[in-house]
Short mmCIF file of C-alpha atoms in Angstrom, two decimals:
data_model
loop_
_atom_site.label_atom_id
_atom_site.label_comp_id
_atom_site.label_asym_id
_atom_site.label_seq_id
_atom_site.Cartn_x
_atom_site.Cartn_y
_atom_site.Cartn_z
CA UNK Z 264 -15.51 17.71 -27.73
CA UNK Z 265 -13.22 15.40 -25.78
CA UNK Z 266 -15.01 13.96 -22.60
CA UNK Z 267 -13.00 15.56 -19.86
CA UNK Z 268 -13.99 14.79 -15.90
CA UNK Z 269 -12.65 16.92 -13.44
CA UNK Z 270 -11.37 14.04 -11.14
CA UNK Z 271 -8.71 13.89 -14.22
CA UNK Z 272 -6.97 17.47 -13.73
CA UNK Z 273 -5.77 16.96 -9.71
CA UNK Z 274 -4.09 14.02 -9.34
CA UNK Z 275 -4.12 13.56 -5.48
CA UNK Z 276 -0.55 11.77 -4.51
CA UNK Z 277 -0.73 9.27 -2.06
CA UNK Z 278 0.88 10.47 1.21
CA UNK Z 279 3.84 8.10 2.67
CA UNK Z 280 2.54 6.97 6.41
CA UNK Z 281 4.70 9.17 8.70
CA UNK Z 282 6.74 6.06 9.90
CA UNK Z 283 7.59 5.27 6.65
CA UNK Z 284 9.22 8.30 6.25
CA UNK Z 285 11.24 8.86 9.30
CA UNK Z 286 12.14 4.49 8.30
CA UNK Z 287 13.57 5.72 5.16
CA UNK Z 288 15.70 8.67 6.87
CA UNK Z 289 16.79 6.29 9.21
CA UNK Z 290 17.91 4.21 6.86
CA UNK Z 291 20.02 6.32 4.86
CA UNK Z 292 21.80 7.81 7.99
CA UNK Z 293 22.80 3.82 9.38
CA UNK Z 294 23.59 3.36 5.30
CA UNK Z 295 25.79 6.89 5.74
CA UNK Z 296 27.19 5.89 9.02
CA UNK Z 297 28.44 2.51 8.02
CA UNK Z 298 30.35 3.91 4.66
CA UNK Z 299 31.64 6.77 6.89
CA UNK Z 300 32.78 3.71 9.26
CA UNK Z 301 33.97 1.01 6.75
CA UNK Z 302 36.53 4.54 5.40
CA UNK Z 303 37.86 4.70 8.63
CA UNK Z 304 38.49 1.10 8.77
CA UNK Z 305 39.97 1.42 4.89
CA UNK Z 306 42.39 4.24 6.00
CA UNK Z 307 43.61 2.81 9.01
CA UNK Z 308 44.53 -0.84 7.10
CA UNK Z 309 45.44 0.68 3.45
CA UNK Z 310 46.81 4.07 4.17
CA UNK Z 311 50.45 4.24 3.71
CA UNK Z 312 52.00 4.71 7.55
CA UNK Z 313 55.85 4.40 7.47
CA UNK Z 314 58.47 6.65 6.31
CA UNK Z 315 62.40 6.14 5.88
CA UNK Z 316 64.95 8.53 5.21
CA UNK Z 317 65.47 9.60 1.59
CA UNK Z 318 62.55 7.32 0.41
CA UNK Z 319 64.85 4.07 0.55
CA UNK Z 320 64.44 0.69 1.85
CA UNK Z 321 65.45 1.02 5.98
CA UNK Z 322 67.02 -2.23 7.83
CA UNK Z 323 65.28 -2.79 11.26
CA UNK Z 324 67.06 -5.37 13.56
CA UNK Z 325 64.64 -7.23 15.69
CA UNK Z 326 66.56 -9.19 18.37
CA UNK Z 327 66.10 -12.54 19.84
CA UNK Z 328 63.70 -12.42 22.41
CA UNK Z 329 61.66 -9.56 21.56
CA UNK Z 330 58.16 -9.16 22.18
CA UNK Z 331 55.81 -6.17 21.16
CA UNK Z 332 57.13 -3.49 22.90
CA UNK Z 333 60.21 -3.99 21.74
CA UNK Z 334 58.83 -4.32 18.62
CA UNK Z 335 57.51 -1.21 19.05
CA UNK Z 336 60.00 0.60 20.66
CA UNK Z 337 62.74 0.00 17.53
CA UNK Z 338 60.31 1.09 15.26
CA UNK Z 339 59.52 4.17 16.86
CA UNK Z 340 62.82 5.08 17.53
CA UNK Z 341 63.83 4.50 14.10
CA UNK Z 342 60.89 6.35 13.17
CA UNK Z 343 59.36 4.60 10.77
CA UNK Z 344 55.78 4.61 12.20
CA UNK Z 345 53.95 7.78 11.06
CA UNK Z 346 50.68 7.26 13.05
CA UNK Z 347 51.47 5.16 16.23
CA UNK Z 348 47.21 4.80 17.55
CA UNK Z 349 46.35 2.95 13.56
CA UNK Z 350 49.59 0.55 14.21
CA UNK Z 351 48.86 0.02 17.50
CA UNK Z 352 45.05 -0.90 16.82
CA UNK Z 353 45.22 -3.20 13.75
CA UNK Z 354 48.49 -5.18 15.41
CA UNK Z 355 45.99 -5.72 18.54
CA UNK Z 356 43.21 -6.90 16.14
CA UNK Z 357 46.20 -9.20 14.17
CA UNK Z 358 47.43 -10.76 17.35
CA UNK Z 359 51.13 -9.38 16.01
CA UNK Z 360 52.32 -9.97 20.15
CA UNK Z 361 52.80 -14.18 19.58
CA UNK Z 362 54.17 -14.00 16.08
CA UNK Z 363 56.96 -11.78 16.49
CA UNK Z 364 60.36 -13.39 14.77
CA UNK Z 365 63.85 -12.22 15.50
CA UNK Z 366 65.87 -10.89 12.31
CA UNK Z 367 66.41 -8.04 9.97
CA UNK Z 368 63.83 -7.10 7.70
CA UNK Z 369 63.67 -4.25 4.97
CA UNK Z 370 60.67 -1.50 5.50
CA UNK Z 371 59.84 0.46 2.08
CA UNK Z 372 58.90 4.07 2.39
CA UNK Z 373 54.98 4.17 2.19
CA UNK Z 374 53.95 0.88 3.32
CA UNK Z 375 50.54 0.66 5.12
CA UNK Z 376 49.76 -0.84 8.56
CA UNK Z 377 48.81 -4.46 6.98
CA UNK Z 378 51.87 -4.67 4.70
CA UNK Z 379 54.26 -3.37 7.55
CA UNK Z 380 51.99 -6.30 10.25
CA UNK Z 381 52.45 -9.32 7.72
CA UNK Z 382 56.31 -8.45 7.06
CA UNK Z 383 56.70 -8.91 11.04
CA UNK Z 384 54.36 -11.60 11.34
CA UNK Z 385 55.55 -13.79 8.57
CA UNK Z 386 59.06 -13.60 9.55
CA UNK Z 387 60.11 -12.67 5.87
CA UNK Z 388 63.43 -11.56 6.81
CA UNK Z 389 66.30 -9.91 4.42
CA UNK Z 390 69.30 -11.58 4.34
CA UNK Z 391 72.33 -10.06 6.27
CA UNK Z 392 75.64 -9.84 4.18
CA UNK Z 393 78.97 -10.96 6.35
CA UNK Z 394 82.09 -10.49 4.94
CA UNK Z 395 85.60 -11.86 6.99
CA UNK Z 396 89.01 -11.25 5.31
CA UNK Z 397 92.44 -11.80 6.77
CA UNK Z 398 91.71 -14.22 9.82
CA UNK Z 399 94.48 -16.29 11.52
CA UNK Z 400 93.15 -16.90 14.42
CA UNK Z 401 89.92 -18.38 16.00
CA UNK Z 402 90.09 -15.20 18.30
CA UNK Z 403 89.82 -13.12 15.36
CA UNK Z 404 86.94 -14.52 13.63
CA UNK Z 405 85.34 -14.70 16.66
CA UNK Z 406 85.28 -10.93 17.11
CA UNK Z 407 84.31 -10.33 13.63
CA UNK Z 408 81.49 -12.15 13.36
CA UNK Z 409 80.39 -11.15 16.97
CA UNK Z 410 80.21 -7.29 15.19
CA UNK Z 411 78.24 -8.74 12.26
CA UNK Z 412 75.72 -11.12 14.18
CA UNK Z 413 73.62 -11.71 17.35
CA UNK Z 414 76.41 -14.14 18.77
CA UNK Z 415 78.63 -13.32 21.70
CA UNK Z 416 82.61 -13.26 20.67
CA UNK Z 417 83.01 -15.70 24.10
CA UNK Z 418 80.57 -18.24 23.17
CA UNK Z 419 82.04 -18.94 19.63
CA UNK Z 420 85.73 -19.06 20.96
CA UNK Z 421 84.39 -21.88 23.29
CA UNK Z 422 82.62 -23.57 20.32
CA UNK Z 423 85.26 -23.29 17.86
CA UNK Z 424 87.46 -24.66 20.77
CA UNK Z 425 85.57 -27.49 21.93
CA UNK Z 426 86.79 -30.86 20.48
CA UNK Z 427 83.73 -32.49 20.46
CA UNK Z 428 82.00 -29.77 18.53
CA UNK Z 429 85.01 -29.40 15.73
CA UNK Z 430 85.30 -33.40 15.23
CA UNK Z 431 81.58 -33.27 13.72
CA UNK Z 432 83.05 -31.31 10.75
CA UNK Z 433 86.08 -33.48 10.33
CA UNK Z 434 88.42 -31.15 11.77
CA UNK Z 435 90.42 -30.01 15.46
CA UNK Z 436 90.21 -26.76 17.40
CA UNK Z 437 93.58 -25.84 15.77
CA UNK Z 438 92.63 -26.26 12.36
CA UNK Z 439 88.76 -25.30 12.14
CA UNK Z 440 89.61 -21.88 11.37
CA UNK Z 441 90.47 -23.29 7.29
CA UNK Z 442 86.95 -24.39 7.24
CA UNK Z 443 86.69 -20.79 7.36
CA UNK Z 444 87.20 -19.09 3.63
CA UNK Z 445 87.51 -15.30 3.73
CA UNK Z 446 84.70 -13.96 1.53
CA UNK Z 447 81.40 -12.23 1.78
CA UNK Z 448 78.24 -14.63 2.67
CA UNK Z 449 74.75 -14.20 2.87
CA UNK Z 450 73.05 -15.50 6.02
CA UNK Z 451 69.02 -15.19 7.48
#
């Protein structure tokens, strides 16, 4: 006959202190709470936020001069922010205000608050195509390019007129429109 002592048959399970227990609880909710925090944080950085027509790359023109709201105002009327509050709040937290470069750059369909922040704030700009054919005059190059680019038709007649200016290049108001060749260039 086995020795059996009835101590053996209830095993008595030691009971947590009551603060332990509400400790543990409490940990697991601040544990919950900062996953349910850090996805918030994910979506509003990672989740893709812009849209362009047809799914293709869109050209937004930021002028010289412009600060945020600018900024923000040629984005939303393009409509290429989805959700203005996320674009708004991680720009703030990137400081996009100060580093805000005049130029044209290319927005993808589905690019996410930080990719769409760092384009802007890099100044990674996509170059602008302009194309001149059949010029005579300086008049007439002067109006073309004043279409194409951020210059006013005026202030290039009086630069491509000024003697001082052309002699730099080798050349005289009359005959600086030859340093001109009609074609199609790519400028930033």
């Amino acid at each position: 006959m086995a020795y059996y002592h009835s101590g053996y048959s209830s095993m008595k399970r030691k009971k947590r202190p009551r603060f332990a227990r509400i400790l543990y609880i409490l940990l697991i909710l601040l544990i919950l709470a900062g996953l349910g925090v850090g996805f918030q944080l994910w979506v509003v950085i990672m989740k893709p936020n812009t849209w362009t027509q047809d799914g293709q790359e869109s050209s937004v023109y930021v002028p010289t001069g412009s600060n945020f709201e600018d900024l923000k105002a040629i984005l939303y009327g393009n409509g290429v922010v989805i959700n203005r509050n996320t674009f708004e709040w991680l720009a703030g937290k990137k400081n996009l205000a100060s580093h805000i470069y005049p130029g044209r750059y290319l927005v993808s369909d589905g690019m996410n608050n930080n990719e769409l922040i760092n384009l802007f704030r890099s100044g990674e700009q996509a170059p602008l195509m302009i194309t001149f054919n059949n010029i005579r005059t300086n008049k007439e190059l002067a109006q073309v390019i004043s279409t194409q680019l951020e210059v006013d038709s005026s202030e290039f007649i009086s630069l491509l007129n000024d003697s001082t200016f052309t002699r730099k290049f080798g050349f005289q108001p009359n005959t600086i429109i030859s340093r001109f060749i009609p074609n199609t260039y790519e400028v930033y």
